[in-house]
Coordinates of N, CA, C and O and ligand atoms in Angstrom, one line a residue:
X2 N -43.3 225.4 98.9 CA -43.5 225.8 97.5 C -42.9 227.3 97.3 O -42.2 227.4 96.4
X3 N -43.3 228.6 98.1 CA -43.0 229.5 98.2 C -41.1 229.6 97.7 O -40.5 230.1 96.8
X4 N -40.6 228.6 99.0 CA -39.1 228.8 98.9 C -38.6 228.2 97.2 O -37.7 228.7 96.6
X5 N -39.3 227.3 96.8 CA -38.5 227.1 95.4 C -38.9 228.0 94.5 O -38.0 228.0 93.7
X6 N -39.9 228.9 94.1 CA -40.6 229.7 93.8 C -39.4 230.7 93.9 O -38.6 230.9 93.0
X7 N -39.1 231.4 95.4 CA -37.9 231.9 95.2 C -36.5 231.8 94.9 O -35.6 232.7 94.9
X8 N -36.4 230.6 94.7 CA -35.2 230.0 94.4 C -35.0 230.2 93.1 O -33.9 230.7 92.8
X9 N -35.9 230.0 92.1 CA -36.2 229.9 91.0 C -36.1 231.2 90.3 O -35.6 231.3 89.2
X10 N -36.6 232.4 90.9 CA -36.4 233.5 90.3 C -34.7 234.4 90.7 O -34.1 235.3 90.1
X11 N -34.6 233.9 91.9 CA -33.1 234.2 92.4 C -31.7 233.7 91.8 O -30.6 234.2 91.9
X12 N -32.3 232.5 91.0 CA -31.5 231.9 90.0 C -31.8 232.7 88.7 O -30.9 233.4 88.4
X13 N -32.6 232.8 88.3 CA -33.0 233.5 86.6 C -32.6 235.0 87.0 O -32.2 235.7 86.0
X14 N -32.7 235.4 87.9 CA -32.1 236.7 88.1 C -30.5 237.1 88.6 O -30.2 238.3 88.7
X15 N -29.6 236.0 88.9 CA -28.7 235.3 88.9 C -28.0 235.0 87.7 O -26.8 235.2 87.8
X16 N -28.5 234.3 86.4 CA -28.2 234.2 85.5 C -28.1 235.4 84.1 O -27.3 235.5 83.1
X17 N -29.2 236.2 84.6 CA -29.4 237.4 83.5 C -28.9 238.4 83.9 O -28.8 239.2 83.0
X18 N -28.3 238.6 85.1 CA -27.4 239.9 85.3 C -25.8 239.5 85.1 O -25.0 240.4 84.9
X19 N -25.2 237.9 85.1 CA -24.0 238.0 85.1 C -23.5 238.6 83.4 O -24.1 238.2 82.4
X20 N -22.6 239.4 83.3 CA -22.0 239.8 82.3 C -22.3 239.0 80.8 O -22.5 237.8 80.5
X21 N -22.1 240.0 80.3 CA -21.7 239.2 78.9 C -20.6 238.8 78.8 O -20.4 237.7 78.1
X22 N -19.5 239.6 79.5 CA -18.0 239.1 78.9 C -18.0 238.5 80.9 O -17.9 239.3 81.8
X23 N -18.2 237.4 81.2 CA -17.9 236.4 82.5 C -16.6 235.8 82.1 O -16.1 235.0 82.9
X24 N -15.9 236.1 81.0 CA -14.7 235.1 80.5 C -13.5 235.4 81.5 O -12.8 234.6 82.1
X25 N -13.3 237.4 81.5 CA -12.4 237.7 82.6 C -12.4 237.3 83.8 O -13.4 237.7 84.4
X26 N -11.8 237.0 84.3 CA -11.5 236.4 85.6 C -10.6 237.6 86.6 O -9.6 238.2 86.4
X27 N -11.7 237.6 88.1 CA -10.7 238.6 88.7 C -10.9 237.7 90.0 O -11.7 236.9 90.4
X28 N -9.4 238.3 90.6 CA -9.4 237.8 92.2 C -9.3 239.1 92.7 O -9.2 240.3 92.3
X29 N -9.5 238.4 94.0 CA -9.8 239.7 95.5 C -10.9 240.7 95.3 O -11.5 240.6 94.2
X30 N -11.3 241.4 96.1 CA -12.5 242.7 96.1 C -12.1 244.0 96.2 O -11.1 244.5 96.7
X31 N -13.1 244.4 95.7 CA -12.3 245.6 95.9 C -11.5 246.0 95.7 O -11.1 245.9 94.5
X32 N -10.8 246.7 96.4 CA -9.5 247.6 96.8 C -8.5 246.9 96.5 O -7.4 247.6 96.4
X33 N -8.3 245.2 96.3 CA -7.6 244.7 96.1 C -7.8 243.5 94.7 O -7.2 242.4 94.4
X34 N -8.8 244.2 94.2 CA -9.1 243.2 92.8 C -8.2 243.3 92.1 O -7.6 244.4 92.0
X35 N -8.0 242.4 91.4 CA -7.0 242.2 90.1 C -7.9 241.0 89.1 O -8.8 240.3 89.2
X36 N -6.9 241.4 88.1 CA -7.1 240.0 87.1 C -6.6 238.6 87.4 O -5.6 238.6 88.1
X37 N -6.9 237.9 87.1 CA -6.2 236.5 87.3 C -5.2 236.6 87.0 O -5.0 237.1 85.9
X38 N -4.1 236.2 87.9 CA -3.0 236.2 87.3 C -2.8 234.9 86.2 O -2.2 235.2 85.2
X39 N -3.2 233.5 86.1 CA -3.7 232.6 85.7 C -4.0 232.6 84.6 O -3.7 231.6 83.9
X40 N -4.6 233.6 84.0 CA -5.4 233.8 82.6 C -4.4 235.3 81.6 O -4.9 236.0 80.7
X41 N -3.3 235.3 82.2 CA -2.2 236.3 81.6 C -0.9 235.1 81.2 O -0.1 234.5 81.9
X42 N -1.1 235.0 79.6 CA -0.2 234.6 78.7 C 1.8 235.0 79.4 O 2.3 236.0 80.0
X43 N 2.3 233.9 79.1 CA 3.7 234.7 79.9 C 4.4 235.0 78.9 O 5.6 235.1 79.1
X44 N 4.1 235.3 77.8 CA 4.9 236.6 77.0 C 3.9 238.1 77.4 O 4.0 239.3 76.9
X45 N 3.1 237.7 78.3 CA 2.4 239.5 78.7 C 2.2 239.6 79.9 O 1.3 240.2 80.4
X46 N 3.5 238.5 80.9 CA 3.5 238.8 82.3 C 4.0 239.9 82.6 O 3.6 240.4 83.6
X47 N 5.3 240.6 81.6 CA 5.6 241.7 82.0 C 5.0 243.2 81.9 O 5.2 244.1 82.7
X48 N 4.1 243.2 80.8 CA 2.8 244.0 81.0 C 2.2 243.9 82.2 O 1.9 244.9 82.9
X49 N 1.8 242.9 82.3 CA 0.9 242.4 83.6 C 1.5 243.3 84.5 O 0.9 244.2 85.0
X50 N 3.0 242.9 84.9 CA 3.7 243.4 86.1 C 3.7 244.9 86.0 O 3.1 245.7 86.8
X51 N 4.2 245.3 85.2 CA 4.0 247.4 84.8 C 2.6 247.5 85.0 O 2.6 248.4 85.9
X52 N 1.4 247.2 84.7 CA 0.1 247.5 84.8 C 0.0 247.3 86.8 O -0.5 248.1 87.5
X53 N 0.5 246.1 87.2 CA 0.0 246.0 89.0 C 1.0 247.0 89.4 O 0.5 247.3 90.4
X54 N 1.9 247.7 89.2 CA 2.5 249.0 89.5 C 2.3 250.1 89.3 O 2.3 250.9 90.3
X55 N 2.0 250.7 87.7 CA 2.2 251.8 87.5 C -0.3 252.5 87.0 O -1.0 253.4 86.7
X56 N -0.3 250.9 87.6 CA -1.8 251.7 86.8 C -2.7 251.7 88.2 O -3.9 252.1 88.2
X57 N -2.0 251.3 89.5 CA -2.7 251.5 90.9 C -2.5 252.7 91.6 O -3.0 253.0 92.7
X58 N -1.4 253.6 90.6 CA -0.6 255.0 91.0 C -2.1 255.5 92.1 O -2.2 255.8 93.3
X59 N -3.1 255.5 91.2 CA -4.6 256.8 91.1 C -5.7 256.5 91.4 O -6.5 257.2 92.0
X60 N -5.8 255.3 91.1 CA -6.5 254.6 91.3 C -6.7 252.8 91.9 O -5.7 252.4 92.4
X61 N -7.4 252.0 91.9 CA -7.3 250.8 92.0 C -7.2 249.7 90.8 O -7.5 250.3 89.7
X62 N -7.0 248.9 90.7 CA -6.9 248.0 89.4 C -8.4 247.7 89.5 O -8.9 247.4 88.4
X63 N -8.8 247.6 90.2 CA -10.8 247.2 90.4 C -11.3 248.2 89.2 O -12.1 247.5 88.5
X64 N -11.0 249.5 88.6 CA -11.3 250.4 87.9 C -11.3 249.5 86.1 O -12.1 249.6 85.2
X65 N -10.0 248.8 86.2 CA -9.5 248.5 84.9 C -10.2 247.2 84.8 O -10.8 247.1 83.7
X66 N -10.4 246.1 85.5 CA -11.1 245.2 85.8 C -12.2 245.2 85.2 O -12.4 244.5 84.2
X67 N -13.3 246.2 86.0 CA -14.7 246.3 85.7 C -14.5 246.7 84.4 O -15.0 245.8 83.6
X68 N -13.9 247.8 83.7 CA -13.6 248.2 82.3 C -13.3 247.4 80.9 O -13.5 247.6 79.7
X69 N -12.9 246.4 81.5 CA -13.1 244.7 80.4 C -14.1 244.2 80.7 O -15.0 244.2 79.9
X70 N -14.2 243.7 82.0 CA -15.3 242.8 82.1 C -16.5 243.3 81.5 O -16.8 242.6 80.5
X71 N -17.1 244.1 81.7 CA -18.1 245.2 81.5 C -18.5 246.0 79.9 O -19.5 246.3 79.3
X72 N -16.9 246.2 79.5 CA -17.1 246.8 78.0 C -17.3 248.5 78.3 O -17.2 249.4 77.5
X73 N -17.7 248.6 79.8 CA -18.0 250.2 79.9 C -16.6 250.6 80.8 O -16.2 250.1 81.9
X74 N -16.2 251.3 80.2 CA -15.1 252.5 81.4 C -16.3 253.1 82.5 O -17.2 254.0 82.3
X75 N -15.9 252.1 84.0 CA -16.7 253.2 85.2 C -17.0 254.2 85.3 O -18.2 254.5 85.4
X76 N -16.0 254.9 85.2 CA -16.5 256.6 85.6 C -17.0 257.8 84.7 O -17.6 258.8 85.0
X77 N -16.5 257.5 83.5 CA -17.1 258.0 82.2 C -18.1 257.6 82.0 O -19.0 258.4 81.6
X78 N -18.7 256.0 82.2 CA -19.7 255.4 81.5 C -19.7 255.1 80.0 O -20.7 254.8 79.3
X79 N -17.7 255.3 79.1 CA -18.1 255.5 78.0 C -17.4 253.8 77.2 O -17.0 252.8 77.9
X80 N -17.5 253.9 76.0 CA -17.6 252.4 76.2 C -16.1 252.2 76.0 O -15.3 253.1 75.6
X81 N -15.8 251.1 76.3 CA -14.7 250.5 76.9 C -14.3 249.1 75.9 O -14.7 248.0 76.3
X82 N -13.4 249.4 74.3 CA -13.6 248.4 73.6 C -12.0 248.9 73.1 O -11.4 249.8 73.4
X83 N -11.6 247.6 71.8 CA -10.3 247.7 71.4 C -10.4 249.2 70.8 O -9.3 249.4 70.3
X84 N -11.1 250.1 70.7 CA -10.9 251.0 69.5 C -10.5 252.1 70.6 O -9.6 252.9 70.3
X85 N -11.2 252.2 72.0 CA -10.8 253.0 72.9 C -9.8 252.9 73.7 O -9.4 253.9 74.3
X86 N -9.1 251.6 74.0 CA -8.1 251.4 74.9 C -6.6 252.1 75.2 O -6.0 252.5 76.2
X87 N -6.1 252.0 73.7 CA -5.0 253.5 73.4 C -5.7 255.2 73.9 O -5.2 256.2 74.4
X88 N -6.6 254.8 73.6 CA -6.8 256.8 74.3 C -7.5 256.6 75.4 O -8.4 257.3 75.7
X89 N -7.2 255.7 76.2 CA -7.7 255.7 77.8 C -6.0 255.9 77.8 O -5.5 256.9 78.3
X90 N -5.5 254.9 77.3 CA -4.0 254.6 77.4 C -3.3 256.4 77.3 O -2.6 257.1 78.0
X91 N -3.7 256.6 76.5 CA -2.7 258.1 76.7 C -2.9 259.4 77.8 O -2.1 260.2 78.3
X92 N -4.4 259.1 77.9 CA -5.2 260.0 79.0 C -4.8 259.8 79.8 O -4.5 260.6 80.6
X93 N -4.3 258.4 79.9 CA -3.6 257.9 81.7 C -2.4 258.7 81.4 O -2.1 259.6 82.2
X94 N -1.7 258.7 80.5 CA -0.1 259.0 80.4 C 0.0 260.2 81.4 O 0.5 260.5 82.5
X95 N -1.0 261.0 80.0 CA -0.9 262.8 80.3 C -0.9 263.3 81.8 O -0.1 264.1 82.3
X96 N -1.8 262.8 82.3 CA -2.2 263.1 84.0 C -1.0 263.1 84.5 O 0.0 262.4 84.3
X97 N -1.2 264.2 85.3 CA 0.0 264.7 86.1 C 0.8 263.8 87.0 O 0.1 263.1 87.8
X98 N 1.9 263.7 87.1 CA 2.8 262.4 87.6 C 2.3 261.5 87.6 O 1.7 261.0 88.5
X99 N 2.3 261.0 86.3 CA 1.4 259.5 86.3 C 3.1 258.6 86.1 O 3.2 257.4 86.3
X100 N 4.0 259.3 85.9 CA 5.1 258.6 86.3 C 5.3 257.2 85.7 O 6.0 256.3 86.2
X101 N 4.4 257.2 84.1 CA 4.5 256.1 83.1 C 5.1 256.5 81.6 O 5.0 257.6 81.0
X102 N 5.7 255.5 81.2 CA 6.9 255.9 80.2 C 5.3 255.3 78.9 O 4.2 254.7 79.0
X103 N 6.0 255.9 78.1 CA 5.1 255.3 76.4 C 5.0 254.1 76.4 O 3.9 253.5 76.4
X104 N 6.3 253.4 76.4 CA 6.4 251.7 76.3 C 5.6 251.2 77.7 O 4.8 250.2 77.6
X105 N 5.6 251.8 78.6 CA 5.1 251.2 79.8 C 3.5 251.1 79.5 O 2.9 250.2 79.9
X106 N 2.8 252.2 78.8 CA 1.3 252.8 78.1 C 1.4 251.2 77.2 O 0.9 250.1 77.6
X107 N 2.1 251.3 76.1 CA 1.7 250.6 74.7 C 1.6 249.3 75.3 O 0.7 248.6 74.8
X108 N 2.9 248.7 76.9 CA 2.5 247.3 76.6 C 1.4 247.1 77.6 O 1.0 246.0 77.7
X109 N 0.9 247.9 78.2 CA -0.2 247.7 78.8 C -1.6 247.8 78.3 O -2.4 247.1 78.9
X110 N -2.1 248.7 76.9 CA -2.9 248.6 76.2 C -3.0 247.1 75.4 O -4.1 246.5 75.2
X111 N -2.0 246.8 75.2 CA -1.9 245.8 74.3 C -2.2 244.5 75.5 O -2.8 243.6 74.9
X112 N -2.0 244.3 76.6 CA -2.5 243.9 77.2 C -4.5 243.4 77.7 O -5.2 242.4 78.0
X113 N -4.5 244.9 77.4 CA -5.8 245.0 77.6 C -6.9 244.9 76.6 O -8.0 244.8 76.9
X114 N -6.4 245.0 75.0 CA -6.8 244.1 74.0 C -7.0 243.0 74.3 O -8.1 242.6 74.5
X115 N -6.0 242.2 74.3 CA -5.8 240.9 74.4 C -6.7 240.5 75.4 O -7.1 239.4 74.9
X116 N -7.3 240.8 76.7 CA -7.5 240.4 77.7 C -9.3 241.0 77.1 O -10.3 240.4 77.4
X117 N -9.3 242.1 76.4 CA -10.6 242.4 75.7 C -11.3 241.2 74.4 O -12.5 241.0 74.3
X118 N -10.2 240.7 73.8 CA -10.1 239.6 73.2 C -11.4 238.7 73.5 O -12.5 238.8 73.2
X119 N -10.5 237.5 74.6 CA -10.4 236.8 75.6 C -12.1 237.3 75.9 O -12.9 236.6 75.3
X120 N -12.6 238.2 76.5 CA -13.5 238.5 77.1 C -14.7 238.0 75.8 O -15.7 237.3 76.0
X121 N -14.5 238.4 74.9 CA -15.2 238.1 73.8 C -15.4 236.9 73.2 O -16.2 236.8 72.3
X122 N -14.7 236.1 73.6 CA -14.7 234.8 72.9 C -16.4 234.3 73.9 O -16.9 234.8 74.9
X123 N -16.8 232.9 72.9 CA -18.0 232.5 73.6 C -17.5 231.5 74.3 O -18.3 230.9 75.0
Ligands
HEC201 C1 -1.7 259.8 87.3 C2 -2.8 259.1 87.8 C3 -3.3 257.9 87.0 C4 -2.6 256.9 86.6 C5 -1.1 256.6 86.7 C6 -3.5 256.0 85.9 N1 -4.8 256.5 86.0 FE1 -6.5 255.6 85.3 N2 -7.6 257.3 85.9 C7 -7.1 258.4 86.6 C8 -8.2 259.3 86.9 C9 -8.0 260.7 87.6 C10 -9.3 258.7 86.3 C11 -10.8 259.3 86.4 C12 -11.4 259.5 85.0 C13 -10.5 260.4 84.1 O1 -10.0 261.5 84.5 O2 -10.3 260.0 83.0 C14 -8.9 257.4 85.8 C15 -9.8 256.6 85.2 C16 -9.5 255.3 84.7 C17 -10.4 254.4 84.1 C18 -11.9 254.6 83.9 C19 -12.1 255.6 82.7 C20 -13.5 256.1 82.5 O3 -13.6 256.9 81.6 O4 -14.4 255.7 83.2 C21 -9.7 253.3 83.6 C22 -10.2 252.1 82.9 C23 -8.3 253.6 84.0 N3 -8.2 254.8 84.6 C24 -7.3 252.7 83.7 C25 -5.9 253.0 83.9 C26 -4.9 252.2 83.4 C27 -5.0 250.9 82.6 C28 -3.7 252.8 83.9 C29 -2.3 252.3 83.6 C30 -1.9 252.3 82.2 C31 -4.1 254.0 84.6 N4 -5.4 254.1 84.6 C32 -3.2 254.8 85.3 C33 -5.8 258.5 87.0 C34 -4.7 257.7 86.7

């Protein structure tokens, strides 16, 4: 009795912590998380590709991941929605040899709408 007892709350607590937005899909852990490649439209594979290059410069793509899934930017804590993604997008620019062009910024914001989108749907 005990064990289904905990089964039962390991499930309900299981269910109430997964995300609101569960829609994004990531592979690997960690250090080597990404998004599904799977769930990227191929008119925004080439975003896709500038983003697995130029946005692992500093950090990990695990960073940008959690940032959709979640709705919150990690390390700020601050929220993480279409209205903020261009000025994450430019903050990235500015930083010192971030070694990304404007077009390389725009189509990866626009990316990350889209994939903010997606997150949203029920
Ligand atoms: C030149 C280094 C550099 C590059 C390139 C870079 N980042 Fe960052 N990123 C940082 C640093 C440093 C932080 C830590 C928080 C801060 O300073 O804003 C950060 C933080 C973040 C965060 C969390 C922000 C927060 O407030 O919690 C996200 C999301 C993010 N980056 C996404 C991206 C994306 C998407 C790209 C590609 C367009 C990118 N980064 C490219 C340096 C970089």
């Amino acid at each position: 009795m005990r064990i289904i007892i905990t089964l039962i709350i390991v499930a309900l607590f299981a269910s109430t912590s997964t995300p609101a937005h569960a829609k994004i899909k990531s592979v690997g852990k960690g250090d080597k998380m990404n998004f599904d490649p799977g769930q990227i439209p191929s008119d925004m594979k080439t975003a896709f590709e500038i983003m697995k290059v130029k946005c692992i410069q500093c950090h990990t793509q695990e960073r940008t991941v959690i940032a959709i899934q979640t709705g919150i930017a990690p390390v700020t804590g601050q929220p993480f929605d279409k209205q903020a993604t261009k000025a994450y997008g430019i903050k990235m620019l500015r930083k010192p040899k971030s070694n990304m062009s404007r077009d390389d910024v725009k189509l990866v914001v626009n990316l990350m709408n889209y994939l903010i989108d997606e997150a949203a749907k029920p």
